[in-house]
Coordinates of C-alpha atoms and ligand atoms in Angstrom, one line a residue:
M22 CA -0.6 0.0 -0.1
A23 CA 1.4 3.5 -0.9
L24 CA 1.7 5.4 2.4
R25 CA 2.9 8.6 0.9
S26 CA 0.2 11.3 1.0
V27 CA -1.9 12.5 -2.1
S28 CA 0.5 14.4 -4.3
R29 CA -1.5 17.9 -4.3
K30 CA -0.9 21.5 -4.9
S31 CA 1.3 22.7 -1.9
L32 CA -1.1 25.2 -0.4
P33 CA -1.9 26.3 3.1
L34 CA -4.0 24.1 5.1
G35 CA -7.7 25.1 4.9
L36 CA -7.2 27.4 2.0
A37 CA -10.0 27.8 -0.6
V38 CA -9.2 26.5 -3.8
G39 CA -10.9 26.1 -7.2
H40 CA -14.3 27.0 -8.1
V41 CA -18.2 25.6 -8.2
R42 CA -20.3 27.9 -10.3
G43 CA -18.6 30.8 -9.1
L44 CA -18.4 29.5 -5.5
Q45 CA -15.1 29.3 -3.8
S46 CA -14.4 25.4 -3.0
F47 CA -12.2 23.7 -0.5
S48 CA -9.7 20.8 -1.5
L49 CA -7.9 18.1 0.4
P50 CA -4.5 20.0 1.9
E51 CA -1.4 17.6 1.4
L52 CA -0.1 15.8 4.7
P53 CA 3.4 17.9 5.8
Y54 CA 4.9 14.1 6.0
D55 CA 4.4 10.5 5.0
Y56 CA 1.5 8.4 6.1
G57 CA 3.7 6.2 7.2
A58 CA 5.8 8.8 9.3
L59 CA 3.9 9.0 12.6
E60 CA 4.3 5.1 13.6
P61 CA 4.3 3.1 15.7
V62 CA 2.6 5.9 17.6
I63 CA -0.3 6.2 14.8
S64 CA -0.2 3.3 11.6
G65 CA 0.3 4.6 8.4
E66 CA -3.2 2.5 7.8
I67 CA -5.1 5.1 9.9
M68 CA -3.3 8.2 8.8
Q69 CA -4.1 7.3 5.0
L70 CA -7.9 6.5 6.0
H71 CA -7.9 9.2 8.0
H72 CA -7.0 11.6 5.5
Q73 CA -8.3 10.7 2.4
K74 CA -11.2 8.9 3.4
H75 CA -12.5 10.7 6.5
H76 CA -11.2 14.1 5.7
Q77 CA -11.8 14.0 2.0
T78 CA -15.6 13.2 2.9
Y79 CA -16.0 16.2 5.0
I80 CA -14.7 18.4 2.6
T81 CA -16.8 16.8 -0.5
N82 CA -20.2 17.6 1.7
Y83 CA -18.8 20.9 2.8
N84 CA -18.6 22.0 -0.8
K85 CA -22.1 20.5 -1.6
A86 CA -23.8 22.2 1.0
L87 CA -22.1 25.3 0.3
E88 CA -23.2 24.7 -3.2
Q89 CA -26.9 24.3 -2.3
L90 CA -26.4 27.6 0.4
H91 CA -25.4 29.1 -2.9
Q92 CA -28.5 28.1 -4.4
A93 CA -30.9 28.6 -1.9
L94 CA -29.5 32.1 -1.4
A95 CA -30.8 33.1 -4.8
K96 CA -33.8 32.1 -4.3
A97 CA -34.3 33.8 -0.9
D98 CA -35.3 30.2 0.5
S99 CA -35.1 31.0 4.3
P100 CA -36.3 27.0 5.1
S101 CA -33.4 25.9 3.0
I102 CA -30.8 28.3 4.2
V103 CA -31.7 27.4 7.9
Q104 CA -31.8 23.7 7.3
L105 CA -28.3 23.6 5.5
Q106 CA -26.5 25.2 8.6
S107 CA -26.2 21.7 10.6
A108 CA -24.3 20.2 7.3
I109 CA -22.1 23.7 6.8
K110 CA -21.2 23.2 10.8
F111 CA -20.4 19.7 11.0
N112 CA -18.9 18.7 7.4
G113 CA -17.1 22.6 7.9
G114 CA -15.9 22.2 10.8
G115 CA -14.6 18.5 10.4
H116 CA -12.3 20.4 7.3
I117 CA -11.3 23.2 9.6
N118 CA -10.0 20.8 12.6
H119 CA -8.7 17.7 10.5
S120 CA -6.6 20.9 9.0
I121 CA -5.7 21.8 12.4
F122 CA -4.6 18.3 13.6
W123 CA -2.4 17.2 10.5
K124 CA -0.5 20.6 11.2
N125 CA -0.2 19.6 15.0
L126 CA 1.8 16.6 14.5
A127 CA 5.1 15.3 13.4
P128 CA 7.4 12.3 13.2
I129 CA 9.5 11.8 16.5
K130 CA 12.6 12.9 15.3
E131 CA 11.3 15.9 13.7
G132 CA 9.0 17.1 16.1
G133 CA 8.7 15.8 19.7
G134 CA 10.6 17.6 22.3
E135 CA 9.1 20.0 24.3
P136 CA 7.4 23.6 24.1
S137 CA 9.6 26.4 23.2
K138 CA 10.6 27.7 27.1
A139 CA 11.0 31.1 26.4
S140 CA 7.3 31.2 25.5
L141 CA 4.6 28.4 25.3
G142 CA 6.8 26.2 27.6
W143 CA 7.0 29.4 29.8
A144 CA 3.4 29.8 30.0
I145 CA 2.5 26.0 30.5
D146 CA 4.7 26.1 33.6
T147 CA 2.8 29.4 35.4
Q148 CA -0.6 28.1 34.7
F149 CA -0.6 24.6 35.0
G150 CA 2.6 23.7 36.9
S151 CA 4.7 21.8 34.4
L152 CA 4.1 20.3 31.1
E153 CA 3.2 16.9 32.5
T154 CA 0.4 18.3 34.5
L155 CA -1.1 20.2 31.0
I156 CA -0.9 16.3 29.9
Q157 CA -3.0 14.4 32.1
R158 CA -5.2 17.7 32.2
V159 CA -5.6 17.0 28.6
N160 CA -5.9 13.3 28.5
A161 CA -8.4 13.5 31.3
E162 CA -11.1 15.9 29.4
G163 CA -10.6 13.7 26.1
A164 CA -10.8 10.4 28.0
A165 CA -14.3 11.9 29.4
L166 CA -15.6 13.1 26.4
Q167 CA -19.0 11.2 25.3
G168 CA -19.5 10.1 22.1
S169 CA -17.1 11.9 19.3
G170 CA -14.8 15.1 19.7
W171 CA -12.1 16.8 20.3
V172 CA -9.8 18.4 22.8
W173 CA -8.0 21.3 22.7
L174 CA -5.0 23.2 23.9
A175 CA -6.5 26.7 23.1
L176 CA -5.3 30.6 23.6
D177 CA -8.0 32.7 25.1
K178 CA -6.7 36.4 23.4
E179 CA -8.9 37.8 25.7
L180 CA -7.7 36.6 29.1
K181 CA -4.4 36.3 27.7
K182 CA -4.5 32.9 29.2
L183 CA -4.3 29.1 28.0
S184 CA -7.5 27.0 28.2
V185 CA -8.2 23.4 27.6
Q186 CA -11.7 23.0 26.1
T187 CA -13.2 20.3 24.4
T188 CA -15.8 20.4 21.5
A189 CA -18.3 17.9 20.3
N190 CA -18.9 16.4 17.3
Q191 CA -17.3 18.4 14.7
D192 CA -17.7 21.5 16.3
P193 CA -14.8 23.8 15.9
L194 CA -13.4 25.6 18.9
V195 CA -14.6 28.8 17.8
T196 CA -17.8 27.8 18.6
K197 CA -16.9 28.1 22.4
G198 CA -16.2 31.5 21.8
S199 CA -14.6 33.6 19.6
A200 CA -11.3 34.5 21.5
L201 CA -10.5 30.8 21.8
V202 CA -7.4 29.8 19.3
P203 CA -6.5 26.5 18.7
L204 CA -2.9 25.7 19.7
F205 CA -3.4 22.0 19.2
G206 CA -6.2 19.8 18.7
I207 CA -6.5 16.1 19.6
D208 CA -9.4 14.2 17.4
V209 CA -11.0 11.8 20.0
W210 CA -13.1 10.1 17.1
E211 CA -12.7 6.4 16.8
H212 CA -11.5 6.6 13.7
A213 CA -8.6 8.2 14.8
Y214 CA -7.2 5.0 16.8
Y215 CA -9.4 2.2 16.6
L216 CA -7.5 0.0 14.2
Q217 CA -4.9 0.0 15.9
Y218 CA -5.8 0.8 19.7
K219 CA -8.9 -0.7 19.5
N220 CA -11.3 0.3 22.8
V221 CA -8.5 1.5 24.8
K222 CA -8.5 5.4 23.9
A223 CA -6.3 6.0 26.9
D224 CA -3.6 4.5 25.3
Y225 CA -4.0 6.7 21.8
L226 CA -4.0 9.9 24.0
K227 CA -1.0 9.0 26.1
N228 CA 1.0 8.1 23.1
I229 CA -0.2 10.9 20.9
W230 CA 2.0 13.4 22.5
K231 CA 5.3 11.8 21.3
V232 CA 4.2 12.8 17.9
I233 CA 3.0 16.7 18.5
N234 CA 5.0 19.0 16.6
W235 CA 5.9 21.6 19.4
K236 CA 7.7 23.3 16.9
Y237 CA 4.9 24.5 15.1
V238 CA 2.7 24.9 18.1
S239 CA 4.8 27.1 19.6
E240 CA 5.2 29.6 16.8
V241 CA 1.5 29.5 17.0
Y242 CA 1.3 30.7 20.1
E243 CA 4.2 33.2 19.7
K244 CA 2.5 34.7 16.6
E245 CA -1.4 35.0 18.2
N246 CA 0.7 36.2 21.7
P247 CA 3.2 38.5 20.6
Ligands
LIG8 FE1 -10.8 12.7 12.4

């Protein structure tokens, strides 16, 4: 099985590309690493399915809902406009969340390590006591999440504090507050781990920290909290 990511145009994740009848449409972003690059933490099979099938399906359905919205707006069809909100939220959220998730991860030899002591690491130590305490808090919230969803480390730009948040289903972090900026999110849908970890979500949550791209996460923090 080919474990390289699909070769697509190199575009920033989440950038709108292409047009459908005058509308911008979204396409699957290329992974910044090969499908097998996160092994043994996340198998290449999971990564390929997750990216090519799950993420692609969110994008396909998001584009479809946006086209339907475009048509409903042209007809001033209010019932249809309102009815499309849930499909846009779910599939658009799925696209937003997965686009963040891929960038949050990196092969152990390239990512890993610890957050920058000069910025994010200092904030984590100040607010949570230690990185280990933060990890325990995120994992506890992820393990306790009922059904499908995401657990996030956020920067609250109003309070200028870090915040651990969860969102249900594919709700993006912005649904919990417009001041919340995602630093990283962990996908705790079963499709993210079940093929490898079966029902032991706790092991998936414990291991994923080995492939968190702290370099990238620290850069986002520094950009959003200058
Ligand atoms: Fe997912």
